[in-house]
PDB file of C-alpha atoms in Angstrom:
ATOM      1  CA  MET A  55      86.985 110.291 163.796  1.00 50.00           C
ATOM      2  CA  SER A  56      85.528 107.619 161.334  1.00 65.00           C
ATOM      3  CA  CYS A  57      82.479 108.613 159.239  1.00 88.00           C
ATOM      4  CA  SER A  58      80.480 106.990 156.667  1.00 94.00           C
ATOM      5  CA  PHE A  59      78.004 108.183 153.845  1.00 96.00           C
ATOM      6  CA  GLU A  60      75.028 106.143 153.062  1.00 97.00           C
ATOM      7  CA  ALA A  61      72.726 106.298 150.031  1.00 97.00           C
ATOM      8  CA  ASP A  62      69.558 104.003 150.303  1.00 97.00           C
ATOM      9  CA  SER A  63      66.723 103.171 147.989  1.00 97.00           C
ATOM     10  CA  ILE A  64      67.626 105.493 145.247  1.00 98.00           C
ATOM     11  CA  VAL A  65      64.954 105.497 142.421  1.00 98.00           C
ATOM     12  CA  LYS A  66      65.159 107.798 139.263  1.00 98.00           C
ATOM     13  CA  LYS A  67      62.637 107.424 136.364  1.00 96.00           C
ATOM     14  CA  TYR A  68      62.921 108.859 133.016  1.00 91.00           C
ATOM     15  CA  LYS A  69      59.256 108.631 131.526  1.00 88.00           C
ATOM     16  CA  ASP A  70      58.380 105.030 132.253  1.00 87.00           C
ATOM     17  CA  THR A  71      62.015 103.721 132.724  1.00 91.00           C
ATOM     18  CA  ARG A  72      63.637 103.258 135.992  1.00 94.00           C
ATOM     19  CA  ILE A  73      67.231 104.231 135.554  1.00 96.00           C
ATOM     20  CA  LEU A  74      67.980 103.767 139.186  1.00 98.00           C
ATOM     21  CA  ASN A  75      65.885 101.150 140.871  1.00 97.00           C
ATOM     22  CA  GLY A  76      66.609 101.140 144.549  1.00 97.00           C
ATOM     23  CA  VAL A  77      70.359 101.910 144.568  1.00 98.00           C
ATOM     24  CA  TYR A  78      72.122 101.321 147.982  1.00 98.00           C
ATOM     25  CA  LEU A  79      75.811 102.475 148.410  1.00 98.00           C
ATOM     26  CA  LYS A  80      77.820 103.030 151.481  1.00 97.00           C
ATOM     27  CA  LEU A  81      81.098 104.956 151.280  1.00 97.00           C
ATOM     28  CA  ASN A  82      83.870 104.886 154.087  1.00 96.00           C
ATOM     29  CA  PRO A  83      87.046 106.899 154.386  1.00 95.00           C
ATOM     30  CA  SER A  84      90.140 105.509 152.771  1.00 96.00           C
ATOM     31  CA  GLU A  85      88.318 103.414 150.278  1.00 98.00           C
ATOM     32  CA  ILE A  86      88.031 103.873 146.548  1.00 98.00           C
ATOM     33  CA  VAL A  87      84.799 102.542 144.976  1.00 98.00           C
ATOM     34  CA  ALA A  88      84.651 101.896 141.230  1.00 98.00           C
ATOM     35  CA  ILE A  89      81.165 102.067 139.528  1.00 98.00           C
ATOM     36  CA  LEU A  90      81.101 100.711 136.043  1.00 97.00           C
ATOM     37  CA  GLY A  91      78.275 100.390 133.594  1.00 95.00           C
ATOM     38  CA  ARG A  92      77.556 100.456 129.919  1.00 93.00           C
ATOM     39  CA  ASN A  93      76.629 103.946 128.339  1.00 93.00           C
ATOM     40  CA  GLY A  94      73.254 105.054 129.453  1.00 92.00           C
ATOM     41  CA  SER A  95      73.130 102.777 132.553  1.00 94.00           C
ATOM     42  CA  GLY A  96      72.696 105.787 134.814  1.00 96.00           C
ATOM     43  CA  LYS A  97      76.245 106.169 136.212  1.00 97.00           C
ATOM     44  CA  SER A  98      76.523 109.965 135.808  1.00 97.00           C
ATOM     45  CA  THR A  99      72.795 110.403 136.974  1.00 97.00           C
ATOM     46  CA  LEU A 100      73.753 108.487 140.093  1.00 98.00           C
ATOM     47  CA  LEU A 101      76.677 110.593 141.002  1.00 98.00           C
ATOM     48  CA  LYS A 102      74.451 113.727 140.389  1.00 97.00           C
ATOM     49  CA  VAL A 103      71.795 112.358 142.804  1.00 97.00           C
ATOM     50  CA  LEU A 104      74.513 111.310 145.381  1.00 97.00           C
ATOM     51  CA  PHE A 105      75.770 115.038 145.253  1.00 96.00           C
ATOM     52  CA  GLY A 106      72.274 116.275 145.347  1.00 93.00           C
ATOM     53  CA  VAL A 107      71.989 118.431 142.412  1.00 94.00           C
ATOM     54  CA  GLU A 108      69.736 115.965 140.580  1.00 95.00           C
ATOM     55  CA  LYS A 109      66.490 115.272 142.162  1.00 94.00           C
ATOM     56  CA  ALA A 110      65.576 111.450 142.456  1.00 96.00           C
ATOM     57  CA  ASP A 111      62.007 110.091 142.621  1.00 96.00           C
ATOM     58  CA  PHE A 112      63.073 108.735 145.931  1.00 97.00           C
ATOM     59  CA  SER A 113      66.377 108.903 147.888  1.00 96.00           C
ATOM     60  CA  PHE A 114      67.533 108.757 151.557  1.00 96.00           C
ATOM     61  CA  PHE A 115      71.090 109.946 152.644  1.00 96.00           C
ATOM     62  CA  LYS A 116      72.888 109.651 155.962  1.00 96.00           C
ATOM     63  CA  PHE A 117      76.179 111.152 156.922  1.00 95.00           C
ATOM     64  CA  ASN A 118      77.606 109.817 160.311  1.00 90.00           C
ATOM     65  CA  ASN A 119      73.950 108.682 160.951  1.00 87.00           C
ATOM     66  CA  LYS A 120      72.538 112.322 160.387  1.00 92.00           C
ATOM     67  CA  VAL A 121      69.721 112.428 157.708  1.00 94.00           C
ATOM     68  CA  LEU A 122      70.704 114.807 154.882  1.00 92.00           C
ATOM     69  CA  LYS A 123      68.410 116.269 152.058  1.00 88.00           C
ATOM     70  CA  GLN A 124      70.870 117.759 149.638  1.00 89.00           C
ATOM     71  CA  PRO A 125      74.515 116.511 150.401  1.00 92.00           C
ATOM     72  CA  TYR A 126      76.229 119.134 148.604  1.00 92.00           C
ATOM     73  CA  LYS A 127      74.803 122.001 150.932  1.00 91.00           C
ATOM     74  CA  TYR A 128      77.015 120.808 153.763  1.00 89.00           C
ATOM     75  CA  LYS A 129      80.649 122.014 153.325  1.00 83.00           C
ATOM     76  CA  ASP A 130      82.259 118.991 154.870  1.00 90.00           C
ATOM     77  CA  VAL A 131      80.382 116.045 153.289  1.00 96.00           C
ATOM     78  CA  ILE A 132      80.965 115.514 149.620  1.00 97.00           C
ATOM     79  CA  SER A 133      82.396 117.078 146.470  1.00 96.00           C
ATOM     80  CA  TYR A 134      81.863 116.237 142.891  1.00 98.00           C
ATOM     81  CA  LEU A 135      83.794 116.346 139.585  1.00 98.00           C
ATOM     82  CA  PRO A 136      81.472 116.489 136.618  1.00 97.00           C
ATOM     83  CA  GLN A 137      82.334 115.178 133.095  1.00 95.00           C
ATOM     84  CA  ASP A 138      82.712 118.695 131.709  1.00 94.00           C
ATOM     85  CA  GLY A 139      84.763 120.063 134.658  1.00 93.00           C
ATOM     86  CA  TYR A 140      83.885 123.051 136.946  1.00 96.00           C
ATOM     87  CA  LEU A 141      86.813 125.660 136.875  1.00 96.00           C
ATOM     88  CA  LEU A 142      86.417 129.219 135.588  1.00 96.00           C
ATOM     89  CA  LYS A 143      88.736 129.437 132.565  1.00 94.00           C
ATOM     90  CA  SER A 144      89.064 133.055 132.741  1.00 96.00           C
ATOM     91  CA  LEU A 145      91.039 132.811 136.242  1.00 97.00           C
ATOM     92  CA  SER A 146      94.701 132.089 136.825  1.00 97.00           C
ATOM     93  CA  VAL A 147      95.568 128.785 138.260  1.00 98.00           C
ATOM     94  CA  LYS A 148      97.009 130.735 141.270  1.00 97.00           C
ATOM     95  CA  LYS A 149      93.666 132.480 141.852  1.00 97.00           C
ATOM     96  CA  THR A 150      91.685 129.331 141.337  1.00 98.00           C
ATOM     97  CA  ILE A 151      93.462 127.367 144.010  1.00 98.00           C
ATOM     98  CA  ALA A 152      93.258 130.361 146.353  1.00 96.00           C
ATOM     99  CA  MET A 153      89.487 130.558 145.736  1.00 96.00           C
ATOM    100  CA  TYR A 154      88.865 126.953 146.527  1.00 96.00           C
ATOM    101  CA  LEU A 155      91.466 126.126 149.242  1.00 95.00           C
ATOM    102  CA  SER A 156      91.567 128.123 152.326  1.00 88.00           C
ATOM    103  CA  LYS A 157      94.365 126.041 153.884  1.00 86.00           C
ATOM    104  CA  GLU A 158      98.003 125.898 152.509  1.00 89.00           C
ATOM    105  CA  VAL A 159      98.663 122.782 150.464  1.00 93.00           C
ATOM    106  CA  ILE A 160     101.747 121.138 149.036  1.00 93.00           C
ATOM    107  CA  LEU A 161     101.669 121.863 145.444  1.00 96.00           C
ATOM    108  CA  PRO A 162     102.455 118.733 143.032  1.00 97.00           C
ATOM    109  CA  GLU A 163     105.306 119.581 140.705  1.00 97.00           C
ATOM    110  CA  ILE A 164     103.106 119.441 137.794  1.00 97.00           C
ATOM    111  CA  VAL A 165     100.877 122.168 139.412  1.00 98.00           C
ATOM    112  CA  LYS A 166     103.950 124.317 139.925  1.00 98.00           C
ATOM    113  CA  GLU A 167     104.781 124.110 136.192  1.00 97.00           C
ATOM    114  CA  PHE A 168     101.597 125.968 135.210  1.00 98.00           C
ATOM    115  CA  TYR A 169     100.813 127.776 138.425  1.00 97.00           C
ATOM    116  CA  ASN A 170     101.092 131.339 136.785  1.00 96.00           C
ATOM    117  CA  LYS A 171      99.220 130.400 133.721  1.00 98.00           C
ATOM    118  CA  LYS A 172      95.391 130.909 133.057  1.00 98.00           C
ATOM    119  CA  VAL A 173      93.111 127.891 133.287  1.00 98.00           C
ATOM    120  CA  GLU A 174      92.003 128.563 129.660  1.00 97.00           C
ATOM    121  CA  ASP A 175      95.665 128.072 128.572  1.00 98.00           C
ATOM    122  CA  LEU A 176      96.056 124.721 130.110  1.00 98.00           C
ATOM    123  CA  SER A 177      95.869 121.521 128.215  1.00 97.00           C
ATOM    124  CA  TYR A 178      93.104 119.150 128.838  1.00 96.00           C
ATOM    125  CA  GLY A 179      95.211 116.857 130.935  1.00 97.00           C
ATOM    126  CA  ASN A 180      96.698 119.681 133.108  1.00 98.00           C
ATOM    127  CA  ARG A 181      93.206 121.028 133.738  1.00 98.00           C
ATOM    128  CA  ARG A 182      91.881 117.720 134.798  1.00 98.00           C
ATOM    129  CA  PHE A 183      94.604 117.264 137.033  1.00 98.00           C
ATOM    130  CA  LEU A 184      94.122 120.642 138.601  1.00 98.00           C
ATOM    131  CA  GLU A 185      90.384 119.809 139.114  1.00 98.00           C
ATOM    132  CA  VAL A 186      91.242 116.328 140.958  1.00 98.00           C
ATOM    133  CA  PHE A 187      93.878 118.185 142.986  1.00 98.00           C
ATOM    134  CA  ILE A 188      91.520 120.771 144.248  1.00 98.00           C
ATOM    135  CA  LEU A 189      88.771 118.388 145.063  1.00 97.00           C
ATOM    136  CA  LEU A 190      91.111 116.227 147.137  1.00 97.00           C
ATOM    137  CA  ASN A 191      92.310 118.849 149.143  1.00 97.00           C
ATOM    138  CA  LEU A 192      88.910 120.290 149.999  1.00 95.00           C
ATOM    139  CA  GLU A 193      87.566 119.584 153.643  1.00 93.00           C
ATOM    140  CA  HIS A 194      84.828 117.199 152.092  1.00 95.00           C
ATOM    141  CA  LYS A 195      85.140 113.539 153.355  1.00 96.00           C
ATOM    142  CA  PHE A 196      83.822 112.130 150.228  1.00 98.00           C
ATOM    143  CA  VAL A 197      84.632 112.729 146.503  1.00 98.00           C
ATOM    144  CA  LEU A 198      82.722 111.791 143.264  1.00 98.00           C
ATOM    145  CA  LEU A 199      84.874 111.566 140.130  1.00 98.00           C
ATOM    146  CA  ASP A 200      82.921 111.230 136.894  1.00 98.00           C
ATOM    147  CA  GLU A 201      85.324 110.076 134.200  1.00 97.00           C
ATOM    148  CA  PRO A 202      88.478 111.617 135.400  1.00 97.00           C
ATOM    149  CA  PHE A 203      90.557 109.659 132.866  1.00 97.00           C
ATOM    150  CA  SER A 204      88.255 110.164 129.861  1.00 94.00           C
ATOM    151  CA  GLY A 205      90.457 111.358 127.030  1.00 93.00           C
ATOM    152  CA  MET A 206      93.582 111.095 129.040  1.00 94.00           C
ATOM    153  CA  SER A 207      97.025 109.874 127.625  1.00 95.00           C
ATOM    154  CA  PRO A 208      98.556 107.135 129.568  1.00 96.00           C
ATOM    155  CA  ILE A 209     101.081 109.889 131.208  1.00 96.00           C
ATOM    156  CA  TYR A 210      98.095 111.763 132.625  1.00 97.00           C
ATOM    157  CA  THR A 211      96.030 108.722 133.533  1.00 97.00           C
ATOM    158  CA  LYS A 212      99.069 107.699 135.635  1.00 98.00           C
ATOM    159  CA  LEU A 213      99.534 111.213 137.210  1.00 98.00           C
ATOM    160  CA  ILE A 214      95.931 111.450 138.236  1.00 98.00           C
ATOM    161  CA  SER A 215      95.704 107.789 139.491  1.00 98.00           C
ATOM    162  CA  ASP A 216      98.952 108.101 141.507  1.00 98.00           C
ATOM    163  CA  TYR A 217      97.545 111.454 143.141  1.00 98.00           C
ATOM    164  CA  ILE A 218      94.228 109.791 144.013  1.00 98.00           C
ATOM    165  CA  LEU A 219      96.017 106.807 145.821  1.00 97.00           C
ATOM    166  CA  GLU A 220      98.335 109.377 147.616  1.00 95.00           C
ATOM    167  CA  ASN A 221      95.508 111.514 148.834  1.00 94.00           C
ATOM    168  CA  LYS A 222      92.830 108.692 149.837  1.00 94.00           C
ATOM    169  CA  LYS A 223      93.938 108.298 153.378  1.00 90.00           C
ATOM    170  CA  ASP A 224      91.270 110.549 154.911  1.00 85.00           C
ATOM    171  CA  LYS A 225      88.640 110.470 152.044  1.00 95.00           C
ATOM    172  CA  GLY A 226      86.135 108.082 150.517  1.00 97.00           C
ATOM    173  CA  ILE A 227      86.275 108.293 146.719  1.00 98.00           C
ATOM    174  CA  VAL A 228      83.896 107.223 143.989  1.00 98.00           C
ATOM    175  CA  ILE A 229      85.354 106.763 140.445  1.00 98.00           C
ATOM    176  CA  VAL A 230      82.952 106.330 137.361  1.00 98.00           C
ATOM    177  CA  ASP A 231      85.017 105.826 134.154  1.00 96.00           C
ATOM    178  CA  HIS A 232      85.113 103.693 131.145  1.00 93.00           C
ATOM    179  CA  ASN A 233      89.028 103.076 131.591  1.00 94.00           C
ATOM    180  CA  TYR A 234      87.832 100.020 133.583  1.00 94.00           C
ATOM    181  CA  GLU A 235      91.170  98.292 133.910  1.00 94.00           C
ATOM    182  CA  ASN A 236      92.784 101.201 135.651  1.00 96.00           C
ATOM    183  CA  THR A 237      89.589 102.109 137.549  1.00 97.00           C
ATOM    184  CA  LEU A 238      89.401  98.416 138.930  1.00 96.00           C
ATOM    185  CA  GLN A 239      93.125  98.504 139.780  1.00 96.00           C
ATOM    186  CA  LEU A 240      92.794 101.581 141.785  1.00 97.00           C
ATOM    187  CA  SER A 241      89.468 100.542 143.684  1.00 98.00           C
ATOM    188  CA  ASP A 242      88.962  98.728 147.053  1.00 97.00           C
ATOM    189  CA  LYS A 243      85.334  97.941 146.209  1.00 98.00           C
ATOM    190  CA  LYS A 244      83.942  97.427 142.663  1.00 98.00           C
ATOM    191  CA  TYR A 245      80.355  97.652 141.341  1.00 98.00           C
ATOM    192  CA  MET A 246      78.442  97.360 138.026  1.00 97.00           C
ATOM    193  CA  LEU A 247      75.379  99.426 137.490  1.00 97.00           C
ATOM    194  CA  PHE A 248      73.170  96.886 136.015  1.00 96.00           C
ATOM    195  CA  LYS A 249      69.543  97.276 135.360  1.00 95.00           C
ATOM    196  CA  GLY A 250      69.296 100.146 137.963  1.00 96.00           C
ATOM    197  CA  VAL A 251      71.009  98.565 140.756  1.00 97.00           C
ATOM    198  CA  LEU A 252      74.653  98.004 141.798  1.00 98.00           C
ATOM    199  CA  LYS A 253      75.992  94.530 141.599  1.00 97.00           C
ATOM    200  CA  GLU A 254      79.340  93.711 143.234  1.00 97.00           C
ATOM    201  CA  ILE A 255      82.186  92.663 140.864  1.00 96.00           C
ATOM    202  CA  LYS A 256      84.454  90.128 142.091  1.00 94.00           C
ATOM    203  CA  THR A 257      85.915  88.634 139.012  1.00 93.00           C
ATOM    204  CA  GLU A 258      86.385  89.301 135.227  1.00 91.00           C
ATOM    205  CA  GLU A 259      83.670  86.703 134.548  1.00 94.00           C
ATOM    206  CA  ASP A 260      81.252  89.085 136.244  1.00 96.00           C
ATOM    207  CA  LEU A 261      82.004  91.836 133.660  1.00 95.00           C
ATOM    208  CA  ILE A 262      81.250  89.243 130.967  1.00 95.00           C
ATOM    209  CA  SER A 263      78.037  88.254 132.657  1.00 94.00           C
ATOM    210  CA  TYR A 264      76.754  91.835 132.923  1.00 94.00           C
ATOM    211  CA  GLY A 265      77.627  92.412 129.255  1.00 92.00           C
ATOM    212  CA  TYR A 266      80.265  94.984 130.015  1.00 94.00           C
ATOM    213  CA  ILE A 267      82.976  93.283 128.044  1.00 92.00           C
ATOM    214  CA  ARG A 268      83.090  90.245 125.625  1.00 89.00           C
ATOM    215  CA  GLN A 269      84.719  86.867 126.410  1.00 81.00           C
TER     216      GLN A 269
END
């Protein structure tokens, strides 16, 4: 069954500044949405508000036309990859996967290589891949990824990108990342968070006009 997640009229203020100023976003299954923006524009704040762990001054959420208060409290709605990760480093990879995933899943070859290691012994790239792998195999219909490619070598950027594309069939995915060329290439819809609102990106000229890149 098709479903959607809508966020409307999101306002978030810090002191007297509106970081988010009436943001509207609709997510659909099988779509990847890119959200770009300059440092400090509010991208990470927006993801936290969408997930429900940061309180906005005003927000309105709907999932399948049902109004939600804090989306993360509903097990099948939305999951979130924070910039600094979420895994317990003291656990083994095997126990970590068993803790998060109740169903049997096909392990990618790269996960098989470090399956019996502890999370704390993984390289940064392997740990980030593991986090994305887990989120894309949860029951949640929508996934928010905050800088999944940050600090990644080209090899891991491609590994993570390919896995996202292979597993987007039944999920709506939001990617926030400064690796804009790769992020735009992956995405079906593209937005710039500019002056507190989402502006659709259609051409490279849009990136220039919003001050994201130089001509």
